[in-house]
Amino acid sequence: MVEVLVTGGAGFIGSNFVRYALAAHPDWRVTTLDKLTYAGRRDSLRDVINHERHAFVHGDILDAALSGPLVERSNIVVHFAAETHVDRSIMAAGEFIRTDVEGTFVLLEGARRAPGLQRFVQISTDEVYGSVAAGASRETDELRPRNPYSASKAGADRLAYSYWATYNLPVIVTRASNNYGPYQFPEKVIPLFVTNAIDDLPVPLYGDGRNVRDWLHVLDHCRAIDLLIDAASNGEVYNIGGGNEVMNVDLTHRILEALGKPASLITPVPDRPGHDRRYCLDTAKLRSLGWSPRIAFDEGLRETVDWYRANEWWWRPIKEQDPRFKSYYEAQYHTRQ
Ligand code: NAD
Ligand code: DAU
């Protein structure tokens, strides 16, 4: 059996990856290590948590006594665990530095002691390139992160790379664009707007709404990671982008149309400080290995909207019962100037 450690496997992309990996690889035994922060939900793994080839470990990647041995016995590590929300990093950056940078350091130290390690996948982000005025970011471009989240991810990205260059660890780095799909925490724009609109609540659009994101379906992301585990070269960086550049205001209209809700729900709110205008990835390197996205954005968005409509059991407890969500929402949307 191939021993696979997935950190952050109770989060959005991690839980989709665990589900995908168990189905795609009958010879993989998957261990999820997750701290279950406000963003981590056992519910996101509900259908696979007791799978015979899955083990769930509740714990912190920063706890070297716990995470070290899990890494040491692994053949593959896919490291998703992170603090991930830009707006929260602007409010308070400390947890981002600790988890995203120091947490990655702890795992990499474990990887140095792992005799059977074949791959360490450092999940980075397109945000490390910073805002892209024109053209598309290539893997060799300079990193210009502009908010505490993306700066912490850039630190981890380069730290992981350094463990390949220095210790010859089998590290690869992936930089994906904005993911969407089921089980995304409802602070991120698509699930926030969908779930607000379902309840006829305002959808708070930042600034002039003309910022651009490149949307990637989470399952296309999972397929890309899977391919790279097999086909990538150590020490290399790979962009993973959906090729769907959409302005936020257009995205918002599409969501409201899919739900049959009026445009009057759109409420302009003060912009995110330092808000990156546009991200865009050149994905030629990944495509040359045989990957291309399979899910068209219109279809994927419709299915995603339908998923949130059909799975209120998953998001209503977060929005309506978790005091951490309420206090974040209040601070971000009501008391912030
Ligand atoms: P998420 O916030 O939904 O999930 C993060 C998970 O990590 C949660 O389950 C949380 O409990 C866990 N976690 C946090 N701190 C931890 C710690 N100290 N120890 C163990 N577990 C911890 O995030 P996501 O959107 O699924 O993102 C996953 C990864 O992908 C992140 O590294 C993120 O930077 C990267 N990424 C995300 C996107 C996107 O659009 N969502 C795009 C590119 C890259
Ligand atoms: O690009 C990859 C990144 O995508 C990941 O690395 C991050 O982990 C992930 O959170 C995401 O970052 P963004 O900041 O792009 O995602 P978010 O969903 O927060 O915002 C998407 C866009 O929508 C952005 O331009 C800000 C805007 N927005 C967001 C929220 C939450 C709004 O207009 N209103 C909102 O309420």
Coordinates of C-alpha atoms and ligand atoms in Angstrom, one line a residue:
M1 CA 0.0 0.0 0.0
V2 CA 1.1 3.6 -0.7
E3 CA 0.9 5.7 2.5
V4 CA -0.5 9.1 1.7
L5 CA -0.7 12.0 4.2
V6 CA -3.1 14.8 3.5
T7 CA -2.7 17.8 5.8
G8 CA -5.8 20.1 5.9
G9 CA -8.0 17.2 4.6
A10 CA -11.1 18.5 6.5
G11 CA -10.9 21.8 4.5
F12 CA -12.4 22.6 1.2
I13 CA -9.8 21.4 -1.3
G14 CA -8.4 18.8 1.1
S15 CA -11.7 17.0 1.6
N16 CA -12.4 16.9 -2.1
F17 CA -8.9 15.5 -2.6
V18 CA -9.3 12.8 0.1
R19 CA -12.6 11.7 -1.5
Y20 CA -11.0 11.8 -5.0
A21 CA -7.9 9.9 -3.9
L22 CA -9.7 7.1 -2.2
A23 CA -11.8 6.5 -5.3
A24 CA -9.0 6.9 -7.8
H25 CA -6.3 4.8 -6.0
P26 CA -7.3 1.5 -4.5
D27 CA -3.7 1.0 -3.4
W28 CA -3.5 4.2 -1.4
R29 CA -4.0 4.4 2.4
V30 CA -4.9 8.0 3.2
T31 CA -4.3 9.7 6.5
T32 CA -5.9 13.1 7.1
L33 CA -4.2 15.4 9.6
D34 CA -6.3 18.4 10.4
K35 CA -6.5 20.7 13.4
L36 CA -10.2 21.4 12.7
T37 CA -9.9 25.2 12.9
Y38 CA -13.0 27.2 12.2
A39 CA -12.5 26.2 8.5
G40 CA -12.0 22.5 9.1
R41 CA -15.2 20.3 9.2
R42 CA -15.5 16.6 9.9
D43 CA -18.8 17.0 8.0
S44 CA -16.8 17.7 4.9
L45 CA -15.5 14.1 5.1
R46 CA -18.7 12.6 6.4
D47 CA -19.0 10.0 3.6
V48 CA -15.4 8.9 3.7
I49 CA -14.1 9.4 7.2
N50 CA -14.7 5.7 8.1
H51 CA -13.5 4.4 4.8
E52 CA -11.4 1.3 5.4
R53 CA -8.3 2.9 3.7
H54 CA -8.8 6.2 5.5
A55 CA -7.6 7.4 9.0
F56 CA -8.5 10.8 10.5
V57 CA -6.0 12.4 12.9
H58 CA -7.2 15.5 14.8
G59 CA -4.1 17.6 15.4
D60 CA -1.9 20.5 14.5
I61 CA 0.9 20.3 11.9
L62 CA 2.9 22.5 14.3
D63 CA 2.9 19.7 16.8
A64 CA 6.2 18.0 15.7
A65 CA 5.7 15.1 18.0
L66 CA 2.4 14.3 16.3
S67 CA 3.0 15.4 12.7
G68 CA 6.7 14.2 12.5
P69 CA 6.0 10.5 12.8
L70 CA 3.0 10.8 10.3
V71 CA 5.3 12.3 7.7
E72 CA 8.1 9.9 8.4
R73 CA 6.0 6.9 7.5
S74 CA 4.6 8.4 4.4
N75 CA 5.3 7.8 0.7
I76 CA 3.4 10.9 -0.4
V77 CA 2.6 14.1 1.5
V78 CA 0.1 16.5 0.1
H79 CA 0.2 19.6 2.2
F80 CA -2.9 21.7 2.1
A81 CA -3.2 22.8 5.7
A82 CA -3.1 26.5 6.0
E83 CA -4.9 29.6 7.1
T84 CA -6.4 30.6 3.8
H85 CA -8.7 33.7 3.9
V86 CA -7.1 36.9 2.7
D87 CA -9.5 39.2 4.7
R88 CA -8.8 37.4 7.9
S89 CA -5.0 37.8 7.3
I90 CA -5.6 41.5 6.9
M91 CA -7.3 41.6 10.3
A92 CA -4.7 39.4 12.1
A93 CA -1.7 37.8 10.4
G94 CA -0.1 35.9 13.3
E95 CA -1.9 32.6 12.7
F96 CA -1.0 32.8 9.0
I97 CA 2.7 33.1 9.8
R98 CA 2.6 30.3 12.3
T99 CA 0.6 27.8 10.3
D100 CA 1.6 28.6 6.8
V101 CA 5.3 29.2 7.3
E102 CA 6.3 27.5 10.6
G103 CA 3.8 24.6 10.0
T104 CA 5.4 23.9 6.6
F105 CA 8.8 24.0 8.2
V106 CA 7.8 21.4 10.8
L107 CA 6.5 19.1 8.1
L108 CA 9.6 19.6 5.9
E109 CA 11.8 18.6 8.9
G110 CA 9.8 15.5 9.2
A111 CA 10.2 14.8 5.5
R112 CA 14.0 14.8 6.0
R113 CA 13.6 11.8 8.2
A114 CA 11.2 9.9 5.9
P115 CA 13.0 7.0 4.3
G116 CA 10.2 6.1 1.8
L117 CA 9.2 9.6 0.8
Q118 CA 8.5 9.8 -3.0
R119 CA 6.7 13.2 -3.2
F120 CA 6.1 16.2 -1.0
V121 CA 3.5 18.4 -2.7
Q122 CA 3.6 21.9 -1.4
I123 CA 0.2 23.5 -2.2
S124 CA 1.0 27.1 -2.9
T125 CA -1.3 29.7 -4.7
D126 CA -1.4 32.0 -7.7
E127 CA -1.5 34.9 -5.2
V128 CA 2.2 34.6 -4.7
Y129 CA 2.7 36.4 -8.0
G130 CA 0.8 39.4 -6.8
S131 CA -1.6 41.4 -9.0
V132 CA -1.1 40.8 -12.7
A133 CA -1.9 43.9 -14.8
A134 CA -1.5 42.1 -18.2
G135 CA -0.5 38.7 -19.6
A136 CA -0.2 35.6 -17.5
S137 CA 2.1 34.5 -14.7
R138 CA 4.7 31.9 -15.6
E139 CA 6.4 29.7 -13.0
T140 CA 9.7 31.5 -13.4
D141 CA 8.1 35.0 -12.7
E142 CA 9.2 37.0 -9.7
L143 CA 7.0 36.6 -6.6
R144 CA 5.3 39.8 -5.5
P145 CA 2.8 38.8 -2.8
R146 CA 0.9 41.8 -1.5
N147 CA -1.1 40.7 1.5
P148 CA -0.2 38.8 4.7
Y149 CA -1.8 35.6 3.4
S150 CA 0.0 35.5 0.1
A151 CA 3.2 36.5 1.7
S152 CA 3.0 33.7 4.2
K153 CA 2.3 31.3 1.3
A154 CA 5.2 32.6 -0.7
G155 CA 7.4 32.0 2.3
A156 CA 6.2 28.4 2.6
D157 CA 6.5 28.0 -1.2
R158 CA 10.2 29.0 -1.2
L159 CA 11.0 27.1 2.0
A160 CA 9.7 23.9 0.4
Y161 CA 11.7 24.6 -2.7
S162 CA 14.8 25.1 -0.5
Y163 CA 14.4 21.7 1.0
W164 CA 14.7 20.2 -2.5
A165 CA 17.7 22.4 -3.4
T166 CA 19.5 21.8 -0.1
Y167 CA 18.5 18.3 1.0
N168 CA 17.3 16.9 -2.3
L169 CA 13.8 16.1 -0.9
P170 CA 11.3 15.2 -3.6
V171 CA 9.4 18.5 -3.3
I172 CA 7.1 20.0 -5.9
V173 CA 5.2 23.2 -5.6
T174 CA 1.8 23.8 -7.1
R175 CA 0.3 27.3 -7.6
A176 CA -3.5 27.1 -8.3
S177 CA -5.9 29.8 -9.1
N178 CA -9.3 30.4 -7.3
N179 CA -11.1 27.1 -6.7
Y180 CA -14.8 26.6 -6.5
G181 CA -17.1 23.6 -5.8
P182 CA -18.7 21.8 -2.9
Y183 CA -17.6 22.1 0.7
Q184 CA -16.0 25.6 0.4
F185 CA -16.3 27.5 3.6
P186 CA -19.0 30.2 3.2
E187 CA -16.6 33.1 3.9
K188 CA -15.2 32.8 0.3
V189 CA -17.0 34.8 -2.4
I190 CA -18.9 32.1 -4.2
P191 CA -20.4 30.1 -1.2
L192 CA -20.9 33.4 0.7
F193 CA -22.9 35.0 -2.2
V194 CA -24.8 31.8 -3.0
T195 CA -25.9 31.2 0.6
N196 CA -26.7 34.8 1.3
A197 CA -28.8 35.0 -1.9
I198 CA -30.6 31.8 -1.0
D199 CA -31.8 33.7 2.1
D200 CA -32.4 37.0 0.3
L201 CA -29.6 38.6 2.2
P202 CA -27.3 41.3 0.6
V203 CA -24.3 40.1 -1.3
P204 CA -21.4 42.4 -0.4
L205 CA -19.3 43.3 -3.5
Y206 CA -16.0 44.8 -2.7
G207 CA -14.9 48.1 -4.3
D208 CA -15.9 48.6 -8.0
G209 CA -16.4 44.8 -8.4
R210 CA -14.1 44.8 -11.4
N211 CA -11.4 42.6 -9.9
V212 CA -10.7 39.5 -11.9
R213 CA -10.2 35.9 -10.7
D214 CA -9.5 32.8 -12.8
W215 CA -11.8 30.1 -11.6
L216 CA -10.8 26.4 -11.4
H217 CA -13.2 23.6 -10.4
V218 CA -11.9 21.8 -7.3
L219 CA -12.1 18.4 -9.1
D220 CA -10.0 19.7 -12.0
H221 CA -7.5 20.8 -9.3
C222 CA -7.5 17.3 -7.7
R223 CA -6.9 15.7 -11.1
A224 CA -3.9 18.0 -11.7
I225 CA -2.3 17.2 -8.3
D226 CA -2.8 13.5 -8.9
L227 CA -1.1 13.8 -12.3
L228 CA 1.8 15.8 -10.8
I229 CA 2.4 13.3 -8.1
D230 CA 3.2 10.9 -10.9
A231 CA 4.6 13.0 -13.6
A232 CA 6.3 16.1 -12.1
S233 CA 10.0 16.6 -11.7
N234 CA 11.4 17.3 -8.3
G235 CA 12.1 20.9 -7.4
E236 CA 9.7 22.2 -10.1
V237 CA 6.8 24.6 -9.8
Y238 CA 3.5 24.0 -11.6
N239 CA 0.7 26.5 -12.2
I240 CA -2.8 25.1 -12.2
G241 CA -5.4 27.5 -13.6
G242 CA -8.9 27.0 -14.9
G243 CA -8.6 29.5 -17.8
N244 CA -11.9 31.2 -16.7
E245 CA -11.1 34.8 -16.1
V246 CA -14.3 36.4 -14.6
M247 CA -14.9 39.9 -13.2
N248 CA -16.4 39.8 -9.7
V249 CA -19.5 41.8 -10.8
D250 CA -20.1 39.4 -13.6
L251 CA -19.7 36.4 -11.3
T252 CA -22.2 37.9 -8.9
H253 CA -24.8 38.4 -11.7
R254 CA -24.3 34.8 -12.8
I255 CA -24.9 33.5 -9.3
L256 CA -28.0 35.6 -8.8
E257 CA -29.4 34.5 -12.2
A258 CA -28.7 30.8 -11.4
L259 CA -30.7 31.2 -8.2
G260 CA -33.5 33.4 -9.8
K261 CA -32.7 36.2 -7.4
P262 CA -32.7 40.0 -8.1
A263 CA -29.7 42.1 -8.8
S264 CA -30.9 44.5 -6.1
L265 CA -29.2 42.1 -3.6
I266 CA -25.8 43.4 -4.7
T267 CA -24.5 45.7 -2.1
P268 CA -21.3 47.7 -2.7
V269 CA -19.1 47.7 0.3
P270 CA -15.6 49.2 1.0
D271 CA -12.8 47.6 -0.9
R272 CA -10.4 45.0 0.6
P273 CA -7.1 46.9 1.5
G274 CA -4.4 46.2 -1.1
H275 CA -7.0 44.2 -3.1
D276 CA -5.1 42.4 -6.0
R277 CA -6.8 43.5 -9.2
R278 CA -6.2 40.4 -11.3
Y279 CA -4.7 36.9 -11.3
C280 CA -4.0 35.0 -14.4
L281 CA -1.9 31.9 -14.9
D282 CA 0.1 30.5 -17.8
T283 CA -0.6 26.7 -17.5
A284 CA 1.5 25.5 -20.6
K285 CA 3.9 23.6 -18.3
L286 CA 1.1 21.5 -16.7
R287 CA -0.8 21.1 -20.0
S288 CA 2.4 19.7 -21.6
L289 CA 2.1 16.8 -19.1
G290 CA -1.4 16.0 -20.5
W291 CA -3.8 17.9 -18.1
S292 CA -6.5 20.2 -19.2
P293 CA -9.6 21.3 -17.2
R294 CA -12.7 19.2 -17.9
I295 CA -15.4 21.2 -16.2
A296 CA -16.6 24.3 -18.1
F297 CA -17.2 27.2 -15.8
D298 CA -20.9 27.7 -16.6
E299 CA -21.7 24.1 -15.9
G300 CA -19.4 23.9 -12.8
L301 CA -21.0 27.1 -11.4
R302 CA -24.5 25.8 -11.9
E303 CA -23.7 22.5 -10.3
T304 CA -22.0 24.3 -7.4
V305 CA -25.0 26.6 -6.8
D306 CA -27.2 23.4 -6.9
W307 CA -24.9 21.7 -4.4
Y308 CA -25.3 24.6 -1.8
R309 CA -29.1 24.6 -2.5
A310 CA -29.2 20.8 -1.8
N311 CA -26.8 20.7 1.1
E312 CA -28.0 23.2 3.7
W313 CA -27.2 20.6 6.4
W314 CA -23.6 21.4 5.6
W315 CA -23.5 25.2 5.7
R316 CA -26.4 26.4 7.8
P317 CA -24.8 25.2 11.1
I318 CA -21.7 27.2 10.2
K319 CA -23.5 30.4 9.4
E320 CA -26.3 30.2 11.9
Q321 CA -24.8 28.3 14.9
D322 CA -21.1 28.9 15.0
P323 CA -20.4 32.1 16.9
R324 CA -17.0 32.4 15.2
F325 CA -18.6 32.9 11.9
K326 CA -21.0 35.5 13.3
S327 CA -18.2 37.5 14.9
Y328 CA -16.1 37.4 11.8
Y329 CA -19.0 38.5 9.6
E330 CA -19.8 41.4 12.0
A331 CA -16.2 42.5 12.0
Q332 CA -15.7 42.2 8.3
Y333 CA -18.9 43.6 6.9
H334 CA -20.5 45.7 9.6
T335 CA -17.9 47.4 11.8
R336 CA -15.1 47.6 9.2
Q337 CA -14.9 51.1 7.7
Ligands
NAD1 P1 -9.6 25.8 3.9 O1 -9.4 27.0 4.7 O2 -10.9 25.4 3.4 O3 -9.0 24.5 4.7 C1 -7.8 24.6 5.4 C2 -7.7 23.4 6.3 O4 -6.5 23.4 7.0 C3 -8.8 23.3 7.4 O5 -9.4 22.0 7.4 C4 -8.1 23.6 8.7 O6 -8.7 23.0 9.8 C5 -6.7 23.0 8.4 N1 -5.7 23.6 9.2 C6 -5.4 24.9 9.4 N2 -4.4 25.1 10.3 C7 -4.0 23.8 10.6 C8 -2.9 23.3 11.4 N3 -2.1 24.2 12.1 N4 -2.7 22.0 11.5 C9 -3.6 21.2 10.8 N5 -4.6 21.6 10.0 C10 -4.8 22.9 9.9 O7 -8.6 26.0 2.7 P2 -8.6 25.5 1.1 O8 -9.3 26.6 0.4 O9 -9.1 24.1 1.1 O10 -7.1 25.6 0.7 C11 -6.2 24.5 0.9 C12 -4.8 24.8 0.4 O11 -4.9 25.3 -0.9 C13 -4.2 26.0 1.2 O12 -2.8 25.7 1.3 C14 -4.4 27.2 0.3 O13 -3.4 28.2 0.5 C15 -4.3 26.6 -1.1 N6 -5.0 27.2 -2.2 C16 -6.4 27.4 -2.1 C17 -7.0 28.0 -3.2 C18 -8.5 28.3 -3.1 O14 -9.0 28.9 -4.0 N7 -9.2 27.8 -2.1 C19 -6.3 28.3 -4.4 C20 -5.0 28.0 -4.4 C21 -4.3 27.5 -3.3
DAU2 O1 -6.2 32.8 -6.0 C1 -6.1 31.8 -5.1 C2 -6.7 32.2 -3.7 O2 -8.1 32.3 -3.9 C3 -6.4 31.3 -2.6 O3 -5.0 31.2 -2.4 C4 -7.1 31.7 -1.3 O4 -6.9 30.8 -0.3 C5 -8.6 31.8 -1.6 O5 -9.2 32.3 -0.4 C6 -8.8 32.8 -2.8 O6 -8.5 34.1 -2.5 P1 -9.4 35.4 -2.9 O7 -9.1 36.5 -2.1 O8 -9.2 35.6 -4.4 O9 -10.8 34.7 -2.7 P2 -12.2 35.3 -2.0 O10 -13.2 34.3 -2.3 O11 -12.0 35.9 -0.7 O12 -12.4 36.6 -3.0 C7 -12.6 36.4 -4.4 C8 -12.9 37.8 -5.0 O13 -14.1 38.3 -4.5 C9 -11.9 38.9 -4.6 O14 -11.6 39.7 -5.6 C10 -12.6 39.6 -3.4 C11 -14.0 39.5 -3.8 N1 -15.0 39.5 -2.7 C12 -14.8 38.6 -1.7 C13 -15.6 38.5 -0.6 C14 -15.4 37.4 0.4 C15 -16.0 40.4 -2.6 O15 -16.2 41.2 -3.5 N2 -16.9 40.3 -1.5 C16 -16.7 39.4 -0.5 O16 -17.5 39.4 0.4

